[in-house]
Every structure is written in C-alpha cells, then in structure tokens.
Amino acid sequence: MITRPVLGDNTPRIMDDWGQRSCRGPAGRHLLILDDPGAAEKVTEGIRGPVMPVPEHHGLTAGQLWAHAGRFFLATGVAGILGSLSGLSHSYWAMVAAAAPIAAPDLSARLQRGVHRVVGTLGGVGVTAFLLSLQLQSWHIVVFVIILQFLAELFVGLNYSVALLFITPLALLMTELASPGGTSSLLQARALETVIGAACGLAVVYIFRSRSERAADIQAIPLMRQAANGDT
C-alpha cells in the first residue's frame, strides 16, 4: 500500500475507480490510499474501508414505512391523551411504554416486549418502594443509581424484563433525587401509566397489521417454537 500527501480541501472524496481513496490527514491535507478495491484496509485510526452498501429501508416499501410510523404516532398519541386524562403526574411515561412493543420486529416479539415492559416495570416499582422505605440520604441514592446503572447495562441485552427491574428504580431514584417528596404518587404514576401505555401499544400492533404481516407471523410461529425448543 502506498500513501502520499496531497493538498486539497477538507472534504474526503473518492479519487477514481481503481481503489484510490482519500481521507483527511494532518493540517487539512489528504492521504491518498492506493490499494486493491474491495480490500478492507485501515485508512486511519478508528476507520476501516471500504464500506459495504446497506439495502435501503431493509426492503420495506414507502407505504410500509409510513404505516409503521403511523403505529408509533397513534399509539403514543392515544397513550399520552389517556395518561393526561388519568390525572397522574408523568403522562409521557405512558407514551414511552406505548412505543416499546411497536419497536419489535414481529407480532410475537411485540407481544413479548409489551408483557416484559409491564412485568419488569411493576417489579421495578416494587424494588423502588423497598429502597425508598430505607429513608435514604442523597449520597445513598447516588450510590444506588450507580449500582442500578451497572446492572441495567449488564442485563439489557439478555432479558428486557429483568433489565427493567433495574432501569425503573434507576429512573425513579433520579427523579426523587431531583425533586424529593411525593413518593407514593410517583410510584403509582409509573405503574399505572406503564400499563396504560403498553395496552395502547399492543392494541395498535394487533389491530393495525397488514395482511402480509399476519401471514408472515403465522408462518414464523413454527420456526420460533422450534428455536425455543432448541431443535435444529
């Protein structure tokens, strides 16, 4: 591989079709990289190239994208309205809970995500109630926030419901630290608004499914059962 500095502007550019690439180097100059096109050479620290193109929208049509965006809009909007009408203190928690199940890729995963959201949040509310019953001082809360953040990061990629056992008290303890008082109303709002939001999200997912999505979900059920049983 041969490199040579070339004076130019500060915008990286493709030089030609023969694998000759450029990246910005020191003092606003460019380093031209002459190599085999398609070889994953290290261009500069933290950057590797060339980059393979990503299929646009992962094969989804514009109509499917708009429909999916509409699910988010409808679910979060209805959840926000119901949360506000409930008279609870944090209606946006219902909106967040409504969006959670819609983000999953198929119906089974969406139902599972919604159930995990409710079960994990209710369990996390219980954990928060226990911690706040200890009459914590501010520095105690800070220590628990650090511990809960570590545990949330540890489990979030393993099990969403278990991760919420730590994410929920993490959020509520930070809220309590910023604005002390009203613990019972805070816990009640988190629990009820999560249930409201998850119910709205699951209702929208179930009702507003396309015919192709219904067929795909039905075809995927045997495969998911096979994978859950560990069969190959």
CSV table of C-alpha atoms in Angstrom, one decimal:
chain,number,residue,atom,x,y,z
A,1,MET,CA,0.0,0.0,0.0
A,2,ILE,CA,1.4,3.4,-1.0
A,3,THR,CA,0.4,6.7,0.7
A,4,ARG,CA,1.3,10.2,-0.3
A,5,PRO,CA,0.0,13.6,1.0
A,6,VAL,CA,-1.9,15.8,-1.4
A,7,LEU,CA,-3.0,19.4,-0.9
A,8,GLY,CA,-6.8,19.9,-1.1
A,9,ASP,CA,-9.9,20.9,0.7
A,10,ASN,CA,-11.1,19.4,3.9
A,11,THR,CA,-13.7,17.2,2.4
A,12,PRO,CA,-12.9,13.5,1.9
A,13,ARG,CA,-13.5,12.3,-1.7
A,14,ILE,CA,-13.3,9.3,-4.0
A,15,MET,CA,-10.4,9.9,-6.5
A,16,ASP,CA,-11.1,7.2,-9.1
A,17,ASP,CA,-12.4,3.7,-9.7
A,18,TRP,CA,-9.1,1.9,-9.2
A,19,GLY,CA,-9.3,1.7,-5.4
A,20,GLN,CA,-7.6,5.1,-4.9
A,21,ARG,CA,-9.3,6.7,-1.8
A,22,SER,CA,-8.6,9.8,0.3
A,23,CYS,CA,-9.1,10.8,3.9
A,24,ARG,CA,-8.3,14.0,5.7
A,25,GLY,CA,-4.9,13.9,7.3
A,26,PRO,CA,-2.9,16.4,9.5
A,27,ALA,CA,-3.0,20.1,8.6
A,28,GLY,CA,-6.1,19.7,6.5
A,29,ARG,CA,-4.3,17.6,3.9
A,30,HIS,CA,-5.5,14.4,2.3
A,31,LEU,CA,-3.8,11.0,2.3
A,32,LEU,CA,-4.4,9.0,-0.9
A,33,ILE,CA,-4.6,5.3,-0.3
A,34,LEU,CA,-3.7,3.2,-3.3
A,35,ASP,CA,-4.8,-0.3,-2.7
A,36,ASP,CA,-6.9,-3.2,-4.1
A,37,PRO,CA,-10.6,-2.2,-4.5
A,38,GLY,CA,-12.6,-4.2,-2.1
A,39,ALA,CA,-9.8,-4.8,0.4
A,40,ALA,CA,-10.6,-3.8,4.0
A,41,GLU,CA,-7.5,-1.6,4.6
A,42,LYS,CA,-7.1,0.5,7.6
A,43,VAL,CA,-7.4,4.1,6.4
A,44,THR,CA,-6.9,5.9,9.7
A,45,GLU,CA,-7.4,5.2,13.4
A,46,GLY,CA,-10.9,4.0,14.1
A,47,ILE,CA,-12.0,3.9,10.4
A,48,ARG,CA,-11.9,0.9,8.0
A,49,GLY,CA,-12.9,0.8,4.4
A,50,PRO,CA,-14.5,0.4,2.0
A,51,VAL,CA,-17.9,0.2,3.5
A,52,MET,CA,-20.5,-2.2,2.0
A,53,PRO,CA,-23.7,-0.5,0.9
A,54,VAL,CA,-26.7,-1.1,3.2
A,55,PRO,CA,-30.0,-2.1,1.5
A,56,GLU,CA,-32.4,0.9,1.6
A,57,HIS,CA,-35.1,0.5,4.3
A,58,HIS,CA,-34.2,-3.2,4.6
A,59,GLY,CA,-36.5,-3.9,1.7
A,60,LEU,CA,-39.6,-2.1,3.1
A,61,THR,CA,-41.7,-0.1,0.7
A,62,ALA,CA,-42.6,3.6,1.4
A,63,GLY,CA,-46.1,2.5,2.3
A,64,GLN,CA,-44.9,0.0,4.9
A,65,LEU,CA,-42.6,2.7,6.4
A,66,TRP,CA,-45.5,5.2,6.6
A,67,ALA,CA,-47.7,2.5,8.2
A,68,HIS,CA,-45.1,1.7,10.8
A,69,ALA,CA,-44.6,5.3,11.6
A,70,GLY,CA,-48.4,5.7,11.9
A,71,ARG,CA,-48.5,3.0,14.5
A,72,PHE,CA,-46.0,4.9,16.6
A,73,PHE,CA,-47.9,8.1,16.2
A,74,LEU,CA,-51.3,6.6,17.0
A,75,ALA,CA,-50.1,4.5,20.0
A,76,THR,CA,-48.1,7.3,21.6
A,77,GLY,CA,-50.8,9.9,20.9
A,78,VAL,CA,-53.6,7.8,22.5
A,79,ALA,CA,-51.4,6.8,25.4
A,80,GLY,CA,-50.4,10.4,26.0
A,81,ILE,CA,-54.1,11.6,26.0
A,82,LEU,CA,-55.2,8.8,28.3
A,83,GLY,CA,-52.2,9.5,30.6
A,84,SER,CA,-53.2,13.1,30.8
A,85,LEU,CA,-56.8,12.3,31.5
A,86,SER,CA,-55.8,10.0,34.3
A,87,GLY,CA,-54.6,12.9,36.3
A,88,LEU,CA,-51.3,11.2,37.0
A,89,SER,CA,-48.1,13.2,37.2
A,90,HIS,CA,-46.0,11.9,34.3
A,91,SER,CA,-48.1,11.2,31.2
A,92,TYR,CA,-45.1,10.8,29.0
A,93,TRP,CA,-44.3,7.5,30.7
A,94,ALA,CA,-47.4,6.1,29.1
A,95,MET,CA,-46.1,7.3,25.7
A,96,VAL,CA,-42.8,5.6,26.2
A,97,ALA,CA,-44.4,2.4,27.2
A,98,ALA,CA,-46.7,2.6,24.1
A,99,ALA,CA,-43.7,2.8,21.8
A,100,ALA,CA,-41.8,0.0,23.4
A,101,PRO,CA,-43.7,-3.0,21.9
A,102,ILE,CA,-44.0,-1.5,18.4
A,103,ALA,CA,-40.2,-1.4,18.0
A,104,ALA,CA,-40.0,-5.2,18.0
A,105,PRO,CA,-39.8,-6.9,14.6
A,106,ASP,CA,-42.9,-9.1,14.5
A,107,LEU,CA,-46.2,-9.8,16.4
A,108,SER,CA,-44.8,-12.4,18.8
A,109,ALA,CA,-41.8,-10.2,19.7
A,110,ARG,CA,-44.1,-7.2,20.1
A,111,LEU,CA,-46.5,-9.1,22.5
A,112,GLN,CA,-43.5,-10.3,24.4
A,113,ARG,CA,-42.0,-6.8,24.6
A,114,GLY,CA,-45.2,-5.4,25.9
A,115,VAL,CA,-45.6,-8.1,28.6
A,116,HIS,CA,-42.0,-7.6,29.6
A,117,ARG,CA,-42.5,-3.9,29.8
A,118,VAL,CA,-45.4,-4.2,32.2
A,119,VAL,CA,-44.0,-7.1,34.4
A,120,GLY,CA,-40.5,-5.5,34.6
A,121,THR,CA,-41.8,-2.1,35.4
A,122,LEU,CA,-44.1,-3.3,38.1
A,123,GLY,CA,-41.3,-5.3,39.6
A,124,GLY,CA,-39.0,-2.3,39.4
A,125,VAL,CA,-41.6,-0.2,41.2
A,126,GLY,CA,-41.5,-2.8,44.0
A,127,VAL,CA,-37.7,-2.5,44.1
A,128,THR,CA,-38.0,1.3,44.3
A,129,ALA,CA,-40.6,1.2,47.0
A,130,PHE,CA,-38.3,-1.0,49.1
A,131,LEU,CA,-35.2,1.2,48.6
A,132,LEU,CA,-37.1,4.4,49.4
A,133,SER,CA,-38.5,2.8,52.6
A,134,LEU,CA,-34.9,2.7,53.9
A,135,GLN,CA,-35.0,6.5,54.5
A,136,LEU,CA,-32.1,7.1,52.1
A,137,GLN,CA,-29.9,10.2,52.2
A,138,SER,CA,-28.9,11.9,49.0
A,139,TRP,CA,-25.5,10.2,48.8
A,140,HIS,CA,-27.1,6.8,49.4
A,141,ILE,CA,-29.3,7.4,46.4
A,142,VAL,CA,-26.3,8.3,44.2
A,143,VAL,CA,-24.6,5.1,45.2
A,144,PHE,CA,-27.7,3.1,44.3
A,145,VAL,CA,-28.0,4.9,41.0
A,146,ILE,CA,-24.5,3.8,40.1
A,147,ILE,CA,-25.2,0.2,41.0
A,148,LEU,CA,-28.5,0.1,39.2
A,149,GLN,CA,-27.0,1.7,36.1
A,150,PHE,CA,-24.3,-1.1,36.0
A,151,LEU,CA,-26.9,-3.8,36.5
A,152,ALA,CA,-29.2,-2.3,33.8
A,153,GLU,CA,-26.4,-2.3,31.3
A,154,LEU,CA,-25.5,-5.9,32.3
A,155,PHE,CA,-29.0,-7.3,31.7
A,156,VAL,CA,-30.5,-5.1,29.0
A,157,GLY,CA,-29.1,-7.3,26.2
A,158,LEU,CA,-30.1,-10.5,27.9
A,159,ASN,CA,-33.6,-10.0,29.2
A,160,TYR,CA,-35.7,-6.9,28.8
A,161,SER,CA,-38.0,-7.7,31.7
A,162,VAL,CA,-35.1,-8.3,34.1
A,163,ALA,CA,-33.3,-5.2,32.9
A,164,LEU,CA,-36.4,-3.1,33.8
A,165,LEU,CA,-36.1,-4.3,37.4
A,166,PHE,CA,-33.1,-2.0,37.5
A,167,ILE,CA,-34.0,0.6,34.9
A,168,THR,CA,-37.2,1.5,36.7
A,169,PRO,CA,-35.7,2.2,40.1
A,170,LEU,CA,-32.8,3.9,38.4
A,171,ALA,CA,-35.2,6.4,36.8
A,172,LEU,CA,-37.4,6.8,39.8
A,173,LEU,CA,-34.5,7.3,42.2
A,174,MET,CA,-33.0,10.0,39.9
A,175,THR,CA,-36.4,11.7,39.9
A,176,GLU,CA,-36.6,11.5,43.6
A,177,LEU,CA,-33.1,12.9,43.9
A,178,ALA,CA,-34.0,15.9,41.7
A,179,SER,CA,-37.4,16.5,43.3
A,180,PRO,CA,-37.8,14.9,46.7
A,181,GLY,CA,-41.3,14.1,48.1
A,182,GLY,CA,-44.4,12.5,46.8
A,183,THR,CA,-43.0,9.0,46.7
A,184,SER,CA,-46.3,7.2,46.7
A,185,SER,CA,-47.8,9.3,43.8
A,186,LEU,CA,-44.6,8.8,41.8
A,187,LEU,CA,-44.7,5.0,42.2
A,188,GLN,CA,-48.4,4.9,41.4
A,189,ALA,CA,-47.9,7.0,38.3
A,190,ARG,CA,-45.1,4.9,37.0
A,191,ALA,CA,-47.1,1.7,37.4
A,192,LEU,CA,-50.4,2.8,36.0
A,193,GLU,CA,-49.0,4.9,33.1
A,194,THR,CA,-46.9,2.0,32.0
A,195,VAL,CA,-49.9,-0.3,32.0
A,196,ILE,CA,-51.9,2.3,30.0
A,197,GLY,CA,-49.1,2.8,27.5
A,198,ALA,CA,-48.3,-0.9,27.0
A,199,ALA,CA,-52.0,-1.6,26.5
A,200,CYS,CA,-52.3,1.1,23.8
A,201,GLY,CA,-49.2,-0.1,22.1
A,202,LEU,CA,-50.3,-3.7,22.0
A,203,ALA,CA,-53.8,-2.8,20.8
A,204,VAL,CA,-52.4,-0.8,17.9
A,205,VAL,CA,-50.0,-3.6,17.0
A,206,TYR,CA,-52.7,-6.1,16.9
A,207,ILE,CA,-55.4,-4.1,15.2
A,208,PHE,CA,-53.3,-2.3,12.5
A,209,ARG,CA,-51.4,-5.2,10.9
A,210,SER,CA,-51.2,-5.7,7.2
A,211,ARG,CA,-52.3,-8.9,5.5
A,212,SER,CA,-48.6,-9.7,4.7
A,213,GLU,CA,-47.6,-9.2,8.3
A,214,ARG,CA,-50.3,-11.5,9.5
A,215,ALA,CA,-49.3,-14.2,7.1
A,216,ALA,CA,-45.6,-13.7,8.0
A,217,ASP,CA,-46.4,-14.0,11.7
A,218,ILE,CA,-48.3,-17.2,11.1
A,219,GLN,CA,-45.5,-18.7,9.1
A,220,ALA,CA,-42.9,-17.7,11.7
A,221,ILE,CA,-44.7,-19.4,14.7
A,222,PRO,CA,-43.5,-23.0,14.0
A,223,LEU,CA,-39.9,-21.7,13.4
A,224,MET,CA,-40.0,-19.8,16.7
A,225,ARG,CA,-41.3,-22.8,18.6
A,226,GLN,CA,-38.6,-24.9,17.0
A,227,ALA,CA,-35.9,-22.4,18.0
A,228,ALA,CA,-37.3,-22.2,21.6
A,229,ASN,CA,-37.2,-25.9,21.9
A,230,GLY,CA,-33.6,-26.0,20.8
A,231,ASP,CA,-34.3,-28.0,17.6
A,232,THR,CA,-32.2,-27.6,14.5
